Structure formats: structure tokens, C-alpha cells
Short mmCIF file of C-alpha atoms and ligand atoms in Angstrom, two decimals:
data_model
loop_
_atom_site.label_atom_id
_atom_site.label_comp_id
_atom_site.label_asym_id
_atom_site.label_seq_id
_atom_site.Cartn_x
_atom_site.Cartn_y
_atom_site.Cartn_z
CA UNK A 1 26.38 113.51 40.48
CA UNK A 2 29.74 112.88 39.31
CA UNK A 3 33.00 115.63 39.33
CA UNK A 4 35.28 116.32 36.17
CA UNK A 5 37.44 117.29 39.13
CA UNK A 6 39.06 115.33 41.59
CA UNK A 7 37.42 116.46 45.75
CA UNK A 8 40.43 118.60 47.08
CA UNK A 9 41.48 116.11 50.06
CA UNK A 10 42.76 118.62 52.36
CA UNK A 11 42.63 122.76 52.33
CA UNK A 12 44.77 124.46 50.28
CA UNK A 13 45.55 128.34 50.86
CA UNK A 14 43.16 131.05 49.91
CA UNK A 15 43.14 131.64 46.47
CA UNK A 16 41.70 134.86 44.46
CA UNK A 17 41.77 133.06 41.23
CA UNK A 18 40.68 129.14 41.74
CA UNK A 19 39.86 128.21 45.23
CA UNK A 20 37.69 124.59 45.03
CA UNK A 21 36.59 124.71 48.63
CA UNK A 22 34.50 128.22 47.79
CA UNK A 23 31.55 127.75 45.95
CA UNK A 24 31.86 129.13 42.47
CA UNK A 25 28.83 130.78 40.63
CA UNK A 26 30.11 129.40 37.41
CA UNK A 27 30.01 125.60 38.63
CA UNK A 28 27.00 125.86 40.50
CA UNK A 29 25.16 127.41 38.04
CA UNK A 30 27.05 124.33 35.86
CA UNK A 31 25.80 121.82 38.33
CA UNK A 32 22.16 122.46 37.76
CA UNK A 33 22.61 122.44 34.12
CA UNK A 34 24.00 118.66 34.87
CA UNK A 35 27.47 119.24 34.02
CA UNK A 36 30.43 117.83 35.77
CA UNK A 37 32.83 120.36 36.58
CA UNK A 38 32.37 121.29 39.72
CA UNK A 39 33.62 120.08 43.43
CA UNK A 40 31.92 118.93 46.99
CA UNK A 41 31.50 122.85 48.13
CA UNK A 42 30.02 123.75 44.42
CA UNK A 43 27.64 120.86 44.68
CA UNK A 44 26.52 121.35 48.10
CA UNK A 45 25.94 124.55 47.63
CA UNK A 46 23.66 124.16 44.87
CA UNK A 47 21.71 121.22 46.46
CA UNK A 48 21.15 123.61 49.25
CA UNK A 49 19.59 126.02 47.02
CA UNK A 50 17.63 123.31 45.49
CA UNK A 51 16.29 122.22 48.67
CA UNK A 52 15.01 126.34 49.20
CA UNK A 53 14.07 126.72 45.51
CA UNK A 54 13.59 123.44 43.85
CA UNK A 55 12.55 125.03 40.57
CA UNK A 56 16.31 126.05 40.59
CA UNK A 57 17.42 123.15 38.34
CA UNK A 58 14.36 124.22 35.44
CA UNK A 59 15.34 127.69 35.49
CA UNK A 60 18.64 127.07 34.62
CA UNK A 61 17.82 125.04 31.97
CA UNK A 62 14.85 127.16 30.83
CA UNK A 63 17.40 130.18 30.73
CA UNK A 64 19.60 127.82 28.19
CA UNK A 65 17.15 127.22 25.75
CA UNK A 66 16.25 130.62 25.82
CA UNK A 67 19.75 131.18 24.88
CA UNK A 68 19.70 128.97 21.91
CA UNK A 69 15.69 130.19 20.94
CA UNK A 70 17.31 133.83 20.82
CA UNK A 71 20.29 133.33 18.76
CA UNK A 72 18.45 131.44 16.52
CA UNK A 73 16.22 134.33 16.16
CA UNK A 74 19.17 136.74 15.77
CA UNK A 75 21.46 134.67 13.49
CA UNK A 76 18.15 133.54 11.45
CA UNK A 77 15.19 136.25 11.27
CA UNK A 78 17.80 139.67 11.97
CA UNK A 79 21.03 137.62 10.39
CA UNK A 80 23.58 139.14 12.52
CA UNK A 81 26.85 137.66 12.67
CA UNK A 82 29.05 139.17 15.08
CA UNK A 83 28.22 138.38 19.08
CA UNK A 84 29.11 139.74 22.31
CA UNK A 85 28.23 137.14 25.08
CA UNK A 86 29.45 138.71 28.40
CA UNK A 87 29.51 135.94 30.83
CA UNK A 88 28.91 132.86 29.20
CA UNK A 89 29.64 130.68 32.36
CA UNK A 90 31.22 126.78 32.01
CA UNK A 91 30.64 125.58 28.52
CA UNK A 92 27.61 123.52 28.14
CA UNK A 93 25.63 122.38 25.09
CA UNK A 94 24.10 124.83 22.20
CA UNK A 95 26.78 127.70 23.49
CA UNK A 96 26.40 131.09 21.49
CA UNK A 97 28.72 129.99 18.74
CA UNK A 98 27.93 126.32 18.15
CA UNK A 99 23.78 127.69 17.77
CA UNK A 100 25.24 130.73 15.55
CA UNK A 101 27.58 128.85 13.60
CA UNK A 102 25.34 126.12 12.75
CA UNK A 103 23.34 129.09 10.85
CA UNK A 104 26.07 131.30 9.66
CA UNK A 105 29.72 129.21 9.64
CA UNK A 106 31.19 132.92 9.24
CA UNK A 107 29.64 133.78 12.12
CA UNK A 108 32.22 135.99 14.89
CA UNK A 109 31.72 135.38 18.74
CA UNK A 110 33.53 137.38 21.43
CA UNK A 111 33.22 135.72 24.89
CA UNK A 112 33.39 138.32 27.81
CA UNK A 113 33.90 136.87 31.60
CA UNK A 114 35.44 138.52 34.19
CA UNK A 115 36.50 134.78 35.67
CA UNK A 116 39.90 133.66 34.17
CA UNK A 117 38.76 130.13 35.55
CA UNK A 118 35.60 130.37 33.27
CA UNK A 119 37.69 131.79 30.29
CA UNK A 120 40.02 128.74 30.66
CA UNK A 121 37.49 126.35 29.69
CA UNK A 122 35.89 128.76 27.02
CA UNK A 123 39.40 128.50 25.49
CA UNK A 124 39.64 124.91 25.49
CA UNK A 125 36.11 124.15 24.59
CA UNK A 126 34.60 127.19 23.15
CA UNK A 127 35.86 126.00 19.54
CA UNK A 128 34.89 128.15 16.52
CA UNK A 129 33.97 126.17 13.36
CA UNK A 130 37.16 127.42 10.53
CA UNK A 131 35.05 129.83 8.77
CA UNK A 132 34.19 132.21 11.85
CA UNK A 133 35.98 132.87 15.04
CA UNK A 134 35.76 132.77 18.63
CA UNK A 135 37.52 135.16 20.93
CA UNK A 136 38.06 135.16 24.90
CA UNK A 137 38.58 138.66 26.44
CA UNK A 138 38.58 138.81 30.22
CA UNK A 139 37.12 142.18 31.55
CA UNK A 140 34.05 142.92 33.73
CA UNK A 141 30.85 144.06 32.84
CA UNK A 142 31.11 146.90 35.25
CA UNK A 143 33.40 148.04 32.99
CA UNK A 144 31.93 148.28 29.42
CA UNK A 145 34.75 150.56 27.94
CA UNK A 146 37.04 147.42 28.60
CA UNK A 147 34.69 144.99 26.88
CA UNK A 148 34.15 147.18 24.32
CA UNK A 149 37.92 147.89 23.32
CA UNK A 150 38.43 144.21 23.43
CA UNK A 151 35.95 143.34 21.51
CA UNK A 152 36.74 145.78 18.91
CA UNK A 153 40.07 143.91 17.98
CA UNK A 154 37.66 141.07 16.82
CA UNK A 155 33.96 142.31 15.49
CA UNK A 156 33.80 145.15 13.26
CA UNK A 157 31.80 147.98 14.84
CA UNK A 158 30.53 149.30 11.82
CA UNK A 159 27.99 146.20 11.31
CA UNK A 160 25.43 144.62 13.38
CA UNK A 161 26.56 143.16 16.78
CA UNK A 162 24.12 140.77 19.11
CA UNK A 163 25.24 141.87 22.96
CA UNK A 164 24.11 138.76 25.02
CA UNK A 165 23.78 139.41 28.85
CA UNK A 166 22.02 136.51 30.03
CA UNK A 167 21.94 135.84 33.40
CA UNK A 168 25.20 137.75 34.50
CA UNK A 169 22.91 141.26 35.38
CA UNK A 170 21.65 139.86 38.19
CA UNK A 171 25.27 139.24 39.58
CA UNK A 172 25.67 143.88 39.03
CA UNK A 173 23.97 145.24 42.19
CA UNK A 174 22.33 148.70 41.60
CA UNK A 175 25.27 150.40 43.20
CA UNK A 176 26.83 149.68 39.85
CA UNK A 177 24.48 150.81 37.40
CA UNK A 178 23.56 147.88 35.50
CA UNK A 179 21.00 150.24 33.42
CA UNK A 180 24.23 152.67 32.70
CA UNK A 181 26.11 149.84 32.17
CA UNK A 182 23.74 148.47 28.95
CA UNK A 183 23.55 151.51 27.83
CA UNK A 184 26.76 152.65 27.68
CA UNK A 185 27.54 149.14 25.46
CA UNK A 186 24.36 149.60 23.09
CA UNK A 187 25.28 153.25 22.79
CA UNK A 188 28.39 151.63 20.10
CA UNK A 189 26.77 149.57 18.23
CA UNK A 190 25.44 150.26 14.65
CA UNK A 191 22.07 150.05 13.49
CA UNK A 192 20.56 146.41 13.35
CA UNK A 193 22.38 145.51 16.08
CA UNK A 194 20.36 143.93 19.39
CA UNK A 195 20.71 143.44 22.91
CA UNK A 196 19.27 140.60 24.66
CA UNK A 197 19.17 139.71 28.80
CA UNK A 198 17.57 137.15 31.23
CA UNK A 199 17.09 137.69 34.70
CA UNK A 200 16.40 136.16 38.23
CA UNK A 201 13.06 137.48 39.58
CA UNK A 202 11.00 136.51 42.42
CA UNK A 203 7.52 137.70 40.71
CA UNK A 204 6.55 134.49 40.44
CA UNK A 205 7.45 132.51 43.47
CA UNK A 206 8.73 135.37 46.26
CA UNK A 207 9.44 132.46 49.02
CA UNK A 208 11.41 130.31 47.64
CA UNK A 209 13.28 132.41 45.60
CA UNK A 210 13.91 134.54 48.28
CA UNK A 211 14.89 131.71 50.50
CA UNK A 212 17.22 130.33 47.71
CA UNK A 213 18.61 133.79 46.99
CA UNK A 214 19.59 133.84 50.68
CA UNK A 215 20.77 130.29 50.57
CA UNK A 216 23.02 131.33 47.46
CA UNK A 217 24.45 134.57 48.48
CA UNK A 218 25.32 132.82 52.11
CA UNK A 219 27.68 130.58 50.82
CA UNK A 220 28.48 131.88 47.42
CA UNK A 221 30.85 135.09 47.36
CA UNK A 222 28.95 136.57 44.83
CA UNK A 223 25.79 137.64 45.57
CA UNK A 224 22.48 137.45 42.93
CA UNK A 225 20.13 139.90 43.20
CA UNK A 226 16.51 138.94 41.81
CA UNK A 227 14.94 141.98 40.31
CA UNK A 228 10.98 142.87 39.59
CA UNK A 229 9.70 143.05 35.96
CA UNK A 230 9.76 147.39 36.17
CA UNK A 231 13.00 146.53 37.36
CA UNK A 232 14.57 144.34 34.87
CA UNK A 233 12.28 145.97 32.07
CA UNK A 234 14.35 149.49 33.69
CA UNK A 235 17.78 147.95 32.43
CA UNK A 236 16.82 148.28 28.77
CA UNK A 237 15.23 151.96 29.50
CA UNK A 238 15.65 153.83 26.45
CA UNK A 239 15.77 151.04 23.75
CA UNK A 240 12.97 149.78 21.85
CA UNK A 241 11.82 146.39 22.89
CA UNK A 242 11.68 143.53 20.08
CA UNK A 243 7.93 141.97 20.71
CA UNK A 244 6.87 140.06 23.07
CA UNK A 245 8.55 142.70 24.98
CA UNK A 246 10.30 141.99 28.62
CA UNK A 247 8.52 138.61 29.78
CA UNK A 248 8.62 135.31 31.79
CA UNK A 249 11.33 133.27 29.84
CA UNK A 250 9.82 130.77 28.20
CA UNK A 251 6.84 132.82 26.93
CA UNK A 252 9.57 134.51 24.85
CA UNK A 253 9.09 133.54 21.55
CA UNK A 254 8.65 129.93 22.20
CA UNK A 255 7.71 128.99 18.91
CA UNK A 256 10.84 128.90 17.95
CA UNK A 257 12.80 125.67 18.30
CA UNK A 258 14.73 125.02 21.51
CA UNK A 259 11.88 126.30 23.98
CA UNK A 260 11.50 124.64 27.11
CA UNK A 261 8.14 124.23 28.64
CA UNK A 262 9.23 124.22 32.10
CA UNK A 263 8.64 127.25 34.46
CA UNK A 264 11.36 129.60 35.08
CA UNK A 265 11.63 132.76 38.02
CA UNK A 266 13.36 134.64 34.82
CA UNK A 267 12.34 137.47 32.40
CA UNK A 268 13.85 137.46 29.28
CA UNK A 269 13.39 140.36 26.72
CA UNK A 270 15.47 141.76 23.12
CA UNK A 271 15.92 145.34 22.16
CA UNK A 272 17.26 147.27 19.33
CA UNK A 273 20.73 149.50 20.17
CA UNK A 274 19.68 152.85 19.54
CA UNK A 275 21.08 153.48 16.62
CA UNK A 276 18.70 151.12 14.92
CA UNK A 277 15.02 153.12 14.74
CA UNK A 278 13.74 151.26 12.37
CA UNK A 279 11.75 147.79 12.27
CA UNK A 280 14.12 146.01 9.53
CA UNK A 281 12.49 143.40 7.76
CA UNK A 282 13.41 140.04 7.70
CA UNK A 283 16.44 138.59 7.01
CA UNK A 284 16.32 137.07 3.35
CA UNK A 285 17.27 133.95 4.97
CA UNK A 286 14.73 133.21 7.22
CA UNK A 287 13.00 129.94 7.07
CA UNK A 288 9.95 129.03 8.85
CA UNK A 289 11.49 125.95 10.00
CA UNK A 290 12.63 128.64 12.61
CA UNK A 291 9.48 128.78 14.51
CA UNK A 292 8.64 124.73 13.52
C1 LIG B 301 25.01 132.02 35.73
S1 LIG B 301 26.39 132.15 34.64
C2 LIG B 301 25.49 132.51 33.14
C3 LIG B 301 25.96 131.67 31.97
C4 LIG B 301 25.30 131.96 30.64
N1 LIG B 301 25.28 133.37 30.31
C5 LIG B 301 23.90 131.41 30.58
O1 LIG B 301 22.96 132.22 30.59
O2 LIG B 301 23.72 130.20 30.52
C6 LIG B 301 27.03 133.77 35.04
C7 LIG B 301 28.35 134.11 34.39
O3 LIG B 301 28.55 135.53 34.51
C8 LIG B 301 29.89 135.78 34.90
N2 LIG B 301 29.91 137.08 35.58
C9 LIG B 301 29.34 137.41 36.77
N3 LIG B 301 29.54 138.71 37.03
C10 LIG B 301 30.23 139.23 35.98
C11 LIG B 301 30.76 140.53 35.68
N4 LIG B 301 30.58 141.55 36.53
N5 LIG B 301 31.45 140.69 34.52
C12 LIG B 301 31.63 139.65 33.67
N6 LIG B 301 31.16 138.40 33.91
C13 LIG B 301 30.47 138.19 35.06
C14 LIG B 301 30.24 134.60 35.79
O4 LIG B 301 31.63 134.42 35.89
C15 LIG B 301 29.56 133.46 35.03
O5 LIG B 301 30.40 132.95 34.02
#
């Protein structure tokens, strides 16, 4: 497969912020998705993991459609129109705002990544349509008071607000409270508003996961940790699940266009913030065409 990039000929000196000869999670995760940023160590890297976990490449892409089948369902059924998507990775096709957008233009998108390299692109390519916007606030996860106050200078707190953490929680190792972490951003929102994850698991397929897990976190510097469904069902403790509930990824609603009928080792799940205790009805604008 084909670079965007040109193969760095020769080493360069270590750098924190863009260093092509270390495999970065963003690219590899990009190169399974078939997009072409990414250079020799990214793409070895992620052949190697194929090799362990060939179901790799369908998870990834699983995990995107699952992206666009849930905002769909937010922007349509719930109609929210303000999102948080912390870690959105390289831009690839039906990102938060282009799916959003295409159902509410007004809709407002905050993109959270604690990668300047990944916010780069977002800022280039991440484009919001001239009726909503699109913001690009660097800050980590680990630190949800920092997403939070930079997110405030865009959404407006008072209203419903879709936080998207799809595969980024499995990057937050339990030494850093990824279950204190959600609940410390749902804890702001107002009522109607939704948080939605995906997450690597190795319920379904323990050896190769595991041995692609261990491929990964060898020669990637940030290490994924796959998680059991208590496990990932334990990071949205205390919020009230939207049906089907924590499940595999593509039996999440997958009625709804955009599913992918390819296995994935990922649960996906949707809860209300708990400010929201009630079951709202549908949005007015709903159209069945949704779940066509
Ligand atoms: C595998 S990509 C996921 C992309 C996208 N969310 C999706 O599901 O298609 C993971 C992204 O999370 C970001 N990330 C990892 N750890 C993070 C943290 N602690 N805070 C913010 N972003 C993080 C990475 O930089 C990368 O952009």
C-alpha cells in the first residue's frame, strides 16, 4: 500500500512530537482503515499485527461504521447537535461531523486528541459545512477538566452534548481511571445528552488478540489494553445504558444504515449522562429511512 508521505531515507533525531521511524497509533490504526498516511515503520507494524490478528483490518473498519451507525442514531432519533469526539485519529471517511452535518448542517463538533500530529490533519481536513462548526482542542483524556474547559468555549453546556470515546479507552490503562475519567465528563453534561465508547476485547478470539496486542504494544509506544465485557460494561458504571446495552460492535443497532457485517473483537455500547433520567421520546425528526 501506498504512503501520502515520502519513507524517511535516513534517521533523523528523536522526536516527542513527529518521529516517522516510531510507529504511530494514529497511522497504524489509519493503515488498516486503507488510508495513506503513514510510513515503512507504521506499515510494518501493522502488517505484523495482521499477521498475529488478521481480523485486525475488519475491526477497524467495523469500529468505523459503528461510528457513523451511532451518530446517525444521535443526530437522527435523540437530535443532538453538539459533539465531543475525544480522539478521532487520522481523518478518514464518514468522520463525526461530515455523518452529523449531513443530518443537522448546524450541527457543532469539538475534536479532542492529545496528538498535535493528529490535530494537524483534523485542522486541514476536518472541514465543518458553513452552518455548524468544527473545533480542534488538544488535551488528554486523562485529563477531562482540560477537555471540558475547551470544549466549553465552543458547545453550550446547557444543551445536549454526544461525548464520543471510541476506541481511545483502550489506550487509558486502569492506573488512570478510565471509569473516573467518563464519569467525571458525563457528570457536565445536561439532560439528553449521551455518551458512547468502543473497545478492544479479547472475548471473542483470546489468541490472537492477545498475540496482536503483544505484537502492537512491542513496537508501538503506546500500549492497548483489551478489556472483558464486565470490564468495558464497568466504564459506563453508573449511567443508564441505551438498549441493546454494552455488546459486540456490530450487533449494536445494526439496522441502522452504515453497519458492517464483518466480525469485530470490540464492544460498543451508548448511555445517558446522568442528568438525563428519563427515556425521551423520539426526536420529531426521525425517519425510518434511519434503520432502512
Ligand atoms: C485508534 S484511534 C481511534 C480513532 C477514532 N476514534 C475511531 O474510532 O475511528 C485512537 C485515537 O485516540 C488518540 N488518543 C489515544 N490516547 C489518548 C488520550 N489519552 N487522550 C486523547 N486522545 C488519545 C490517538 O491519538 C488516536 O487519535
Amino acid at each position: 500500500m501506498s504512503s501520502g508521505f515520502p519513507d524517511p531515507v535516513a534517521p533523523t533525531a528523536p522526536d516527542p512530537v513527529f518521529d516517522p521511524l516510531v510507529p504511530h497509533p494514529a497511522r497504524v490504526y489509519g493503515y488498516w482503515l486503507g488510508g495513506k498516511d503513514h510510513y515503512q515503520a507504521d506499515r510494518e507494524a501493522a502488517e505484523k499485527v495482521i499477521r498475529c490478528c488478521p481480523q485486525v483490518v475488519a475491526g477497524a473498519r467495523a469500529n468505523r461504521a459503528f461510528l457513523a451507525r451511532v451518530v446517525r442514531y444521535l443526530a437522527g432519533e435523540r437530535g443532538i447537535r453538539q459533539f465531543i469526539d475525544i480522539g478521532p485519529g487520522l481523518p478518514a471517511p464518514a468522520s463525526t461531523h461530515e455523518t452529523a452535518q449531513a443530518i443537522a448542517p448546524r450541527s457543532r463538533i469539538v475534536y479532542v486528541d492529545n496528538d498535535p500530529l493528529v490535530l494537524v490533519h483534523a485542522r486541514a481536513l476536518l472541514t465543518s459545512t458553513p452552518q455548524g462548526s468544527c473545533d480542534y482542542i488538544e488535551a488528554d483524556l486523562r485529563n477531562p477538566a482540560a477537555v471540558l474547559a475547551g470544549a466549553r468555549q465552543t458547545l453550550d453546556f446547557t444543551q445536549p452534548i454526544a461525548v464520543l470515546l471510541l476506541a481511545v479507552l483502550h489506550f487509558v490503562p486502569d492506573t488512570d481511571g478510565p471509569a473516573a475519567t467518563v464519569a467525571a465528563l458525563s457528570r457536565q453534561l445536561a439532560p439528553g445528552s449521551h455518551v458512547a465508547i468502543s473497545h478492544l476485547t479479547g472475548d471473542f478470539a483470546l489468541g490472537p488478540v492477545t498475540a496482536g496486542v503483544t505484537a502492537y504494544n512491542t513496537l508501538v509506544p503506546t500500549a492497548v489494553i483489551p478489556r472483558s465485557h464486565s470490564e468495558v460494561s464497568a466504564l459506563l458504571s453508573g449511567l443508564s445504558l441505551v438498549p441493546p446495552g454494552v455488546v459486540p460492535l456490530t450487533e449494536w443497532r445494526p439496522t441502522i444504515a452504515g453497519s458492517c457485517w464483518a466480525s469485530a473483537d470490540m464492544y460498543a455500547g451508548l448511555a445517558r449522562a446522568p442528568g438525563d433520567r428519563h427515556d425521551h421520546p423520539p426526536h420529531p425528526a426521525v425517519t425510518r429511512s434511519l434503520q432502512a
